[in-house]
Coordinates of C-alpha atoms and ligand atoms in Angstrom, one line a residue:
M1 CA 0.0 0.0 0.0
K2 CA 1.2 3.6 -0.7
I3 CA 1.5 5.4 2.6
A4 CA 2.6 9.0 3.4
I5 CA 3.9 9.9 6.8
I6 CA 4.0 13.5 8.0
G7 CA 6.6 14.0 10.8
A8 CA 10.0 12.4 10.8
G9 CA 10.7 12.2 14.5
Y10 CA 11.0 9.1 16.7
V11 CA 7.5 7.9 15.8
G12 CA 7.3 9.0 12.2
L13 CA 10.7 7.5 11.3
T14 CA 10.2 4.3 13.2
T15 CA 6.7 3.8 11.7
G16 CA 7.9 4.7 8.2
V17 CA 11.0 2.4 8.3
C18 CA 9.0 -0.5 9.8
L19 CA 6.0 -0.2 7.4
A20 CA 8.5 0.0 4.5
N21 CA 10.2 -3.2 5.7
L22 CA 6.8 -4.8 6.0
G23 CA 6.3 -4.3 2.3
H24 CA 4.5 -1.0 2.0
Q25 CA 5.6 1.9 -0.2
V26 CA 6.3 4.7 2.3
T27 CA 7.2 8.3 1.8
V28 CA 8.0 10.5 4.8
H29 CA 7.8 14.3 4.9
D30 CA 8.8 16.7 7.7
A31 CA 8.4 20.5 8.0
N32 CA 12.0 20.7 9.2
R33 CA 14.2 21.2 6.1
E34 CA 17.4 20.5 7.9
R35 CA 16.0 17.1 9.1
L36 CA 15.0 16.3 5.6
D37 CA 18.4 17.2 4.1
A38 CA 20.1 15.0 6.7
L39 CA 17.7 12.1 5.9
L40 CA 18.3 12.5 2.2
A41 CA 22.0 12.3 2.8
G42 CA 21.4 9.1 4.7
H43 CA 21.8 10.4 8.2
L44 CA 19.3 9.8 11.0
P45 CA 18.6 12.8 13.2
I46 CA 18.0 10.6 16.3
Y47 CA 19.7 7.7 18.0
E48 CA 17.6 4.6 18.2
P49 CA 19.1 1.1 18.4
G50 CA 18.7 -0.7 15.1
L51 CA 17.0 2.2 13.3
A52 CA 20.0 3.1 11.1
E53 CA 20.3 -0.4 9.8
A54 CA 16.5 -0.8 9.2
F55 CA 16.5 2.7 7.5
D56 CA 19.4 1.7 5.1
Q57 CA 17.6 -1.6 4.3
A58 CA 14.3 0.2 3.5
R59 CA 16.0 2.8 1.4
C60 CA 18.1 0.2 -0.5
N61 CA 15.0 -1.9 -1.4
G62 CA 13.3 1.3 -2.7
S63 CA 10.3 1.1 -0.3
F64 CA 11.2 4.1 1.8
R65 CA 11.5 7.7 0.4
I66 CA 11.9 11.1 1.7
S67 CA 9.8 13.9 0.3
L68 CA 10.4 17.6 0.4
S69 CA 6.8 18.6 0.1
V70 CA 3.3 17.2 0.8
D71 CA 2.1 17.6 -2.7
Q72 CA 4.7 15.0 -3.8
C73 CA 3.8 12.3 -1.2
V74 CA 0.1 12.8 -0.3
P75 CA -1.8 12.6 -3.6
D76 CA -1.3 8.9 -4.3
A77 CA -1.3 7.7 -0.7
A78 CA -4.2 5.4 0.5
A79 CA -3.3 6.3 4.1
V80 CA -1.6 9.5 5.4
F81 CA -0.2 9.1 8.9
L82 CA 0.2 12.2 11.1
A83 CA 3.1 11.7 13.5
V84 CA 3.9 15.3 14.5
G85 CA 4.5 16.6 18.0
T86 CA 1.7 17.1 20.5
P87 CA 3.3 19.1 23.3
A88 CA 1.6 20.3 26.4
R89 CA 0.0 23.7 26.8
Q90 CA 0.5 25.7 30.0
D91 CA -2.6 24.0 31.6
G92 CA -1.4 20.5 30.6
S93 CA -3.9 20.1 27.8
V94 CA -2.6 19.0 24.4
D95 CA -1.3 21.6 22.0
T96 CA -2.7 20.4 18.7
R97 CA -1.2 23.2 16.5
Q98 CA 1.3 20.9 14.7
L99 CA -1.5 18.5 14.0
Q100 CA -3.8 21.2 12.7
A101 CA -1.1 22.7 10.5
A102 CA -0.3 19.2 9.1
A103 CA -4.0 18.6 8.5
R104 CA -4.3 22.0 6.6
Q105 CA -1.3 21.2 4.5
I106 CA -2.4 17.7 3.4
A107 CA -6.2 18.5 3.0
P108 CA -6.0 19.8 -0.6
H109 CA -3.8 16.9 -1.8
L110 CA -5.7 13.9 -0.4
K111 CA -7.0 11.5 -2.9
S112 CA -10.6 10.6 -2.7
G113 CA -11.2 7.8 -0.2
A114 CA -7.8 8.3 1.6
V115 CA -7.6 7.7 5.3
V116 CA -5.9 10.3 7.5
V117 CA -4.4 8.3 10.4
V118 CA -3.6 10.1 13.6
K119 CA -0.5 8.4 15.1
S120 CA 0.3 11.3 17.4
T121 CA -0.9 11.0 21.0
V122 CA -4.0 13.1 21.5
S123 CA -6.8 13.7 23.9
V124 CA -10.2 12.1 23.3
G125 CA -12.2 14.1 20.7
T126 CA -9.2 15.3 18.6
G127 CA -10.0 13.0 15.6
K128 CA -13.4 14.5 15.3
V129 CA -12.0 18.1 15.4
L130 CA -9.4 17.2 12.7
R131 CA -12.1 15.8 10.5
R132 CA -14.0 19.1 10.6
H133 CA -10.7 20.9 10.0
I134 CA -9.8 18.9 6.9
A135 CA -13.4 19.0 5.5
Q136 CA -13.4 22.8 5.8
Q137 CA -10.2 23.1 3.9
R138 CA -11.1 20.5 1.3
G139 CA -14.7 21.4 0.9
S140 CA -15.8 17.7 0.9
M141 CA -16.1 14.6 3.1
D142 CA -14.6 12.1 0.7
F143 CA -11.9 11.0 3.1
A144 CA -11.9 9.2 6.5
I145 CA -10.2 9.7 9.8
G146 CA -8.6 6.9 11.7
S147 CA -6.7 6.7 15.0
N148 CA -3.8 4.4 15.4
P149 CA -2.0 5.3 18.7
E150 CA 1.6 4.2 19.0
F151 CA 2.9 2.3 22.0
L152 CA 6.6 2.1 21.2
R153 CA 9.3 3.0 23.7
E154 CA 12.4 4.9 22.8
G155 CA 15.4 2.6 23.1
S156 CA 13.4 -0.4 21.9
A157 CA 11.2 1.3 19.3
L158 CA 11.8 -1.2 16.4
N159 CA 11.1 -4.3 18.4
D160 CA 8.0 -2.6 20.0
F161 CA 6.7 -1.7 16.6
M162 CA 7.4 -5.1 14.9
C163 CA 6.4 -7.3 17.9
P164 CA 3.8 -5.2 19.7
D165 CA 1.5 -6.5 22.5
R166 CA -1.4 -5.2 20.5
I167 CA -2.3 -2.9 17.7
V168 CA -5.2 -0.5 18.3
V169 CA -7.1 1.0 15.3
G170 CA -10.0 3.3 15.6
A171 CA -12.3 4.5 12.8
D172 CA -15.9 5.4 12.3
D173 CA -16.4 3.7 9.0
D174 CA -15.7 0.2 7.8
E175 CA -13.6 1.1 4.8
A176 CA -11.2 3.0 6.9
L177 CA -11.0 0.1 9.4
E178 CA -10.3 -2.2 6.4
V179 CA -7.4 0.0 5.2
L180 CA -5.9 0.2 8.7
T181 CA -6.2 -3.6 9.2
E182 CA -4.6 -4.2 5.8
I183 CA -1.6 -2.1 6.8
Y184 CA -0.9 -4.4 9.7
Q185 CA -1.9 -7.6 8.0
S186 CA 1.5 -9.2 8.1
L187 CA 1.9 -8.6 11.9
V188 CA -1.7 -9.9 12.5
A189 CA -0.7 -13.0 10.6
Q190 CA 2.1 -13.5 13.0
G191 CA -0.4 -13.5 15.9
V192 CA -0.3 -9.9 17.0
P193 CA -3.8 -9.0 18.4
L194 CA -5.5 -6.1 16.6
L195 CA -8.2 -4.2 18.4
E196 CA -10.7 -2.5 16.1
T197 CA -12.6 0.2 17.9
S198 CA -14.0 3.7 17.7
I199 CA -11.7 6.8 17.3
E200 CA -12.6 8.0 20.7
N201 CA -11.8 4.7 22.3
A202 CA -8.5 4.5 20.5
E203 CA -7.5 8.0 21.7
M204 CA -8.5 7.2 25.2
I205 CA -6.7 3.8 25.3
K206 CA -3.4 5.5 24.5
H207 CA -3.7 8.1 27.3
A208 CA -5.0 5.7 29.8
A209 CA -2.2 3.2 29.0
N210 CA 0.5 5.8 29.6
A211 CA -1.2 7.1 32.7
F212 CA -1.5 3.5 34.1
L213 CA 2.2 2.7 33.4
A214 CA 3.2 6.0 35.0
L215 CA 1.1 5.2 38.0
K216 CA 3.0 1.9 38.4
I217 CA 6.3 3.7 38.5
G218 CA 4.9 6.4 40.9
F219 CA 3.6 3.6 43.2
I220 CA 6.9 1.8 43.4
N221 CA 8.8 5.1 44.0
E222 CA 6.5 5.8 47.0
V223 CA 7.1 2.3 48.2
A224 CA 10.8 3.0 47.8
D225 CA 10.6 5.9 50.2
F226 CA 8.6 3.8 52.6
C227 CA 11.3 1.0 52.4
E228 CA 14.1 3.4 53.3
L229 CA 12.4 4.3 56.6
V230 CA 11.6 0.7 57.7
G231 CA 14.6 -1.3 56.6
A232 CA 13.2 -3.0 53.5
D233 CA 14.6 -3.3 50.0
V234 CA 12.3 -2.0 47.2
T235 CA 14.0 -4.3 44.6
A236 CA 12.9 -7.3 46.6
I237 CA 9.4 -5.8 47.1
A238 CA 9.1 -5.2 43.3
R239 CA 10.1 -8.8 42.7
G240 CA 7.7 -10.1 45.3
I241 CA 4.7 -8.2 44.1
G242 CA 5.6 -8.4 40.4
L243 CA 5.5 -12.2 40.4
D244 CA 1.7 -11.9 41.0
G245 CA 0.4 -12.2 37.4
R246 CA -2.3 -9.7 38.2
I247 CA 0.3 -7.1 39.0
G248 CA 3.2 -8.0 36.6
S249 CA 6.8 -7.2 37.0
A250 CA 7.2 -4.5 34.3
F251 CA 7.4 -0.8 35.2
L252 CA 8.1 -1.5 38.8
T253 CA 11.7 -0.3 38.9
A254 CA 12.1 2.5 41.4
G255 CA 14.2 5.4 40.3
P256 CA 14.5 9.1 40.0
G257 CA 10.9 9.5 38.7
F258 CA 9.6 9.1 35.1
G259 CA 10.8 11.5 32.4
G260 CA 10.9 11.6 28.7
S261 CA 8.7 13.2 26.0
C262 CA 5.7 11.1 26.8
F263 CA 4.7 10.2 30.4
P264 CA 5.1 13.7 31.9
K265 CA 3.2 15.4 29.1
D266 CA 0.6 12.6 28.6
T267 CA -0.2 12.3 32.3
R268 CA -0.7 16.1 32.4
A269 CA -2.9 15.9 29.3
F270 CA -5.0 13.0 30.7
A271 CA -5.5 15.0 33.9
A272 CA -6.4 18.2 32.0
A273 CA -8.8 16.3 29.8
G274 CA -10.4 14.7 32.8
R275 CA -10.9 18.1 34.5
Q276 CA -12.3 19.5 31.4
A277 CA -14.8 16.7 31.0
G278 CA -15.8 16.9 34.7
A279 CA -14.1 13.7 35.6
P280 CA -11.0 14.7 37.6
Q281 CA -8.4 12.0 37.6
A282 CA -7.3 12.5 41.2
L283 CA -4.7 9.6 41.2
V284 CA -3.0 11.0 38.1
E285 CA -3.1 14.6 39.5
T286 CA -1.3 13.4 42.6
L287 CA 1.1 11.3 40.6
I288 CA 2.2 14.3 38.5
Q289 CA 3.0 16.4 41.7
R290 CA 4.8 13.5 43.4
N291 CA 6.9 12.7 40.4
E292 CA 8.0 16.3 40.0
R293 CA 8.7 16.6 43.8
R294 CA 10.8 13.4 43.7
Q295 CA 13.4 14.8 41.4
V296 CA 13.8 17.9 43.7
D297 CA 14.0 15.6 46.7
L298 CA 16.7 13.5 45.2
A299 CA 18.8 16.6 44.2
E300 CA 18.5 17.9 47.7
R301 CA 19.6 14.5 49.1
V302 CA 22.8 15.0 47.1
C303 CA 23.3 18.6 48.2
R304 CA 22.9 17.7 51.9
E305 CA 25.9 15.3 51.8
L306 CA 28.3 17.8 50.2
K307 CA 30.2 19.7 52.9
D308 CA 33.0 21.1 50.8
R309 CA 32.9 24.8 49.9
S310 CA 33.2 24.2 46.2
P311 CA 31.6 20.8 45.7
V312 CA 32.1 18.7 42.6
V313 CA 29.6 16.1 41.4
A314 CA 30.1 13.5 38.7
M315 CA 26.8 12.9 37.0
L316 CA 26.5 9.6 35.1
G317 CA 23.7 9.5 32.7
L318 CA 21.8 12.4 31.1
S319 CA 19.2 10.9 28.8
F320 CA 15.7 10.2 30.4
K321 CA 16.4 6.4 30.1
A322 CA 19.1 4.2 28.6
Q323 CA 19.5 3.4 24.9
T324 CA 18.4 6.9 23.7
D325 CA 20.0 10.3 23.3
D326 CA 16.7 12.0 24.2
I327 CA 16.9 14.3 27.1
R328 CA 13.3 15.7 27.0
E329 CA 12.0 16.0 30.6
S330 CA 15.0 13.9 31.7
P331 CA 15.3 13.6 35.5
A332 CA 19.0 14.1 35.0
I333 CA 18.4 17.5 33.5
T334 CA 16.1 18.6 36.4
I335 CA 18.5 17.3 39.0
G336 CA 21.5 18.7 37.2
R337 CA 19.9 22.2 37.1
I338 CA 19.3 22.1 40.8
L339 CA 22.8 21.0 41.6
L340 CA 24.2 23.8 39.4
D341 CA 21.9 26.3 41.1
H342 CA 23.5 25.2 44.4
G343 CA 26.9 26.2 43.1
I344 CA 28.0 22.6 42.5
R345 CA 30.4 21.9 39.6
L346 CA 29.1 19.2 37.4
R347 CA 31.3 16.8 35.5
V348 CA 29.0 14.6 33.3
H349 CA 29.2 11.5 31.2
D350 CA 26.6 9.8 29.0
P351 CA 27.2 7.4 26.1
R352 CA 24.8 9.2 23.8
A353 CA 23.2 12.3 25.2
M354 CA 26.1 14.8 26.1
A355 CA 25.6 16.9 23.0
N356 CA 21.9 17.3 23.6
A357 CA 22.4 18.0 27.3
S358 CA 25.1 20.7 26.6
L359 CA 22.4 22.6 24.7
V360 CA 20.2 22.9 27.8
L361 CA 22.6 22.8 30.8
D362 CA 25.1 25.6 30.9
E363 CA 28.5 25.0 32.5
I364 CA 28.5 21.2 32.5
E365 CA 31.9 19.6 31.9
C366 CA 31.5 16.7 29.5
C367 CA 33.8 13.8 30.0
R368 CA 34.8 10.9 27.8
T369 CA 34.4 8.2 30.5
P370 CA 32.7 7.8 33.8
Y371 CA 36.1 7.7 35.5
E372 CA 37.1 11.0 34.0
A373 CA 33.9 12.5 35.2
A374 CA 34.6 11.2 38.7
R375 CA 38.0 12.9 38.8
G376 CA 38.0 15.1 41.9
A377 CA 34.3 14.6 42.6
D378 CA 32.9 14.6 46.1
A379 CA 30.0 12.5 45.0
T380 CA 29.1 10.3 41.9
V381 CA 25.5 10.3 41.0
V382 CA 24.1 7.6 38.7
I383 CA 20.9 8.8 37.1
T384 CA 20.4 6.8 33.9
E385 CA 20.5 3.0 33.8
W386 CA 23.1 2.6 31.0
P387 CA 24.5 -0.9 31.3
D388 CA 28.0 0.4 31.5
Y389 CA 27.3 2.0 34.8
A390 CA 26.2 -1.3 36.3
A391 CA 29.6 -2.7 35.4
L392 CA 31.7 0.2 36.8
D393 CA 35.1 -0.7 38.3
L394 CA 34.2 0.8 41.7
T395 CA 37.7 0.8 43.1
R396 CA 38.9 2.7 40.0
L397 CA 36.0 5.1 40.4
R398 CA 36.7 5.7 44.1
R399 CA 40.4 6.3 43.3
Q400 CA 39.4 9.1 41.0
M401 CA 37.1 10.8 43.5
R402 CA 37.9 13.3 46.2
G403 CA 34.9 12.2 48.3
R404 CA 33.2 8.9 48.7
H405 CA 29.5 9.3 48.1
L406 CA 27.9 7.1 45.5
F407 CA 24.3 8.0 44.8
D408 CA 22.7 5.2 42.7
F409 CA 19.3 6.5 41.7
R410 CA 18.6 3.4 39.5
N411 CA 19.8 0.7 42.0
L412 CA 22.2 -0.5 39.4
I413 CA 25.2 -1.1 41.6
D414 CA 25.8 -3.8 44.2
P415 CA 25.9 -2.0 47.6
L416 CA 28.3 -4.6 49.0
A417 CA 30.7 -4.1 46.1
A418 CA 30.5 -0.3 46.7
A419 CA 31.2 -0.7 50.4
R420 CA 34.2 -2.9 49.6
S421 CA 35.5 -0.1 47.4
S422 CA 35.1 2.3 50.4
L423 CA 32.2 4.1 48.8
T424 CA 29.3 5.4 50.8
Y425 CA 26.4 3.9 49.0
H426 CA 23.0 5.6 48.7
G427 CA 20.5 3.7 46.6
V428 CA 16.7 4.4 46.3
G429 CA 14.4 2.4 48.6
R430 CA 17.2 0.1 49.8
G431 CA 16.6 0.5 53.5
S432 CA 18.0 -2.9 54.3
M433 CA 21.4 -2.1 52.9
L434 CA 24.5 -2.3 55.1
P435 CA 25.0 0.6 57.5
Q436 CA 26.9 3.1 55.3
T437 CA 30.1 3.3 57.3
A438 CA 30.6 0.3 59.5
I439 CA 31.0 -2.3 56.9
V440 CA 33.3 -5.2 57.3
P441 CA 32.6 -7.3 54.2
S442 CA 35.1 -10.1 55.0
T443 CA 33.0 -11.0 58.0
L444 CA 29.9 -11.6 55.9
P445 CA 29.1 -15.3 55.3
T446 CA 29.8 -15.9 51.7
R447 CA 27.3 -18.7 51.4
L448 CA 24.4 -16.3 52.0
S449 CA 23.0 -14.4 49.1
D450 CA 23.9 -10.7 49.1
E451 CA 20.4 -9.8 49.9
V452 CA 20.2 -11.9 53.0
A453 CA 23.7 -10.9 54.0
M454 CA 22.8 -7.2 53.7
A455 CA 19.6 -7.6 55.6
K456 CA 21.5 -9.4 58.4
A457 CA 24.1 -6.8 58.5
A458 CA 21.5 -4.0 58.6
R459 CA 20.0 -5.6 61.7
T460 CA 23.2 -5.8 63.6
Ligands
NAD1 P1 9.3 14.4 17.5 O1 9.4 15.8 18.0 O2 10.5 13.5 17.6 O3 8.9 14.5 15.9 C1 7.9 15.3 15.4 C2 8.3 15.8 14.0 O4 7.1 16.4 13.4 C3 9.4 16.8 14.0 O5 10.4 16.3 13.2 C4 8.7 18.1 13.4 O6 9.6 18.8 12.6 C5 7.6 17.4 12.6 N1 6.5 18.4 12.3 C6 5.9 19.2 13.1 N2 4.9 19.9 12.5 C7 4.9 19.4 11.2 C8 4.1 19.6 10.0 N3 3.1 20.5 10.0 N4 4.4 19.0 8.9 C9 5.5 18.1 8.8 N5 6.2 17.8 9.9 C10 5.9 18.5 11.1 O7 8.1 13.7 18.1 P2 7.9 12.2 18.4 O8 8.6 11.8 19.7 O9 8.1 11.4 17.2 O10 6.3 12.1 18.8 C11 5.3 12.3 17.8 C12 4.0 12.0 18.4 O11 4.0 10.6 18.8 C13 3.7 12.7 19.7 O12 2.3 12.9 19.8 C14 4.1 11.8 20.8 O13 3.4 12.0 22.0 C15 3.7 10.4 20.2 N6 4.5 9.3 20.7 C16 5.8 9.4 20.9 C17 6.6 8.3 21.3 C18 8.0 8.4 21.6 O14 8.6 7.4 22.1 N7 8.7 9.4 21.2 C19 5.9 7.0 21.4 C20 4.5 7.0 21.2 C21 3.8 8.1 20.8
UGA2 C1 6.5 5.4 27.1 C2 5.7 4.1 27.0 O1 6.4 3.0 27.7 C3 5.4 3.7 25.6 O2 4.5 2.6 25.6 C4 4.7 4.9 24.9 O3 4.5 4.6 23.5 C5 5.6 6.1 25.0 O4 5.8 6.4 26.4 C6 4.8 7.3 24.4 O5 3.6 7.4 24.5 O6 5.5 8.1 23.8 P1 9.1 5.9 26.7 O7 8.8 7.2 27.3 O8 9.9 5.9 25.5 O9 7.8 5.1 26.4 O10 9.9 5.1 27.8 P2 9.6 4.2 29.1 O11 10.4 3.0 29.0 O12 8.1 4.0 29.2 O13 10.2 5.1 30.3 C7 9.5 6.3 30.6 C8 10.2 6.8 31.9 O14 9.8 6.0 33.0 C9 11.7 6.8 31.9 O15 12.2 8.0 32.5 C10 12.1 5.6 32.6 O16 13.4 5.6 33.2 C11 11.0 5.5 33.7 N1 10.8 4.2 34.2 C12 10.3 3.2 33.4 C13 11.0 4.0 35.6 O17 11.4 4.9 36.3 N2 10.7 2.7 36.1 C14 10.3 1.7 35.3 O18 10.0 0.6 35.8 C15 10.0 2.0 33.9

C-alpha cells in the first residue's frame, strides 16, 4: 500500500521504516528542512538502536523515500499518517497546533477515499475536530479519519513496533478500518492482536495506558521511600509483588521518577482532559505532583551530603532512560539544574546524550568516560540506567574521586561491592542495605546471598 507519513521524529521515522520493511511503499515528509536534508543524505537525526540499519535496508530496497513537500507524497497515498508533535500547553492540555497545521497542509492533496491516520498522541475528541478541519479546507467529506496510537518505547522502538503486545485501530467507517487492518496484516498474521474500535476509544486507550504505566512507576517510587524508613529493600518488594500475574513485574523499577517526552506530558494531558470533562483524575493529578517533587528531593539529598565549599559532582547519565539520546524531561536535567543552582560543579558522562544536554545545561563539563567524570568529585550520581554504569570498576571510580558518596538513583550497583571499594552507597528504597560506614565485608558469610547478608548486617 502507498503510505505517506507526516513528521519524521521518533515515531514518524520508526513507523515509516518499519512499514516499508513490512512491504509498503512509504514516503516521509517533515516540516524541518534540515532534518529532511540529513535524511536525504542518509543520516538519521536521532539515535535509536537498530534504526539506522533498518533505514538503510528500507532505502536500499526502494520502499522508503523522503519527500520535500506534501504535494509529492500525499496525492497517491491510500493512508496518510500524522506523526507530528503534540506538546503540552501551560494548563497541561494537548497543544494540537502541529496536527492542525499538518491537516491543513495535506487537505487539498488527499486523494478521494484516503484515510488520515492520527498516530500522534492526542486527547479524546481530537480526531473529530481534525475531521472538521480537513473537511473545511477540502470542501468535501470524501476522506476518512482513523486513530492508530503508537505504544513504542524509545530505546526499543523497532522491536516494540514489529512485535507489539497489540495494535489499536479506531475509525468510524468500515472502509477506513479495512485500510488500517490491511496495513498491519503481516503482523496480525504472526499473531499480534489487533483491536478495532472507535476513534474516541483508541484515543482514550493511549492516554489511559500511559497514565497507568506511569502510576505503576509512581507507586513503586512511593514504596521505595517507605522502604528506606523501615529497613526494607524495594527491589525485593518489586520482585515479590511483580510475580503476581495480576500485577506483573514491568514498570516496577524504582528510580528518579519518570521522564521523557511522553509520560510527563501525557499524564498532564490526561488529567487536563479529565478536569475539562468533569471527571477529575485524582490519582493521576497526585502522581504528577509527586513525580516532580521526587526529582527535587533526590537533588536535595545529594546537596545535603556535600560539605566542601566548592563541591564537585560526577553525574553519570543524562538521557531520560538508557539506549536513547533523548533528554526531554529527563530527571538528570532537572537534578543537574538544581545542583548547578546550588553552586555545584558538574562533571558529566553519558554514552549518547552529552551533545543534547550541553544545549540545555550551561556549564557542565562533558567527560569521555565515567572515570574521567569522577576525577576530583565529592559524589558520583548515577541517574540513567546505562548498562556500562552497572559494570563500573568501583575501586577505580573511588580512586578518581575526592569524596566517597555514590548515589545510585537506579539501584544498578551492588551495595556490597560499593562498600568494599570504600564508597558510601545511597540507593533508592534500599533501606535494608548495610550501614553506610561500619561495613566489614570479609565477616559476611559468603554462602548467603547478598540480599540476605545485607539484611542481616543491617539488623546488627
Ligand atoms: P518528534 O518531536 O521527535 O517529531 C515530530 C516531528 O514532526 C518533527 O520532526 C517536526 O519537525 C515534525 N513536524 C511538526 N509539524 C509538522 C508539520 N506541520 N508538517 C510536517 N512535519 C511536522 O516527536 P515524536 O517523539 O516522534 O512524537 C510524535 C507523536 O507521537 C507525539 O504525539 C508523541 O506523544 C507520540 N508518541 C511518541 C513516542 C516516543 O517514544 N517518542 C511514542 C509513542 C507516541
Ligand atoms: C513510554 C511508554 O512506555 C510507551 O508505551 C509509549 O508509547 C511512549 O511512552 C509514548 O507514549 O510516547 P518511553 O517514554 O519511550 O515510552 O519510555 P519508558 O520505557 O516508558 O520510560 C519512561 C520513563 O519511566 C523513563 O524515565 C524511565 O526511566 C521511567 N521508568 C520506566 C521507571 O522509572 N521505572 C520503570 O520501571 C520503567
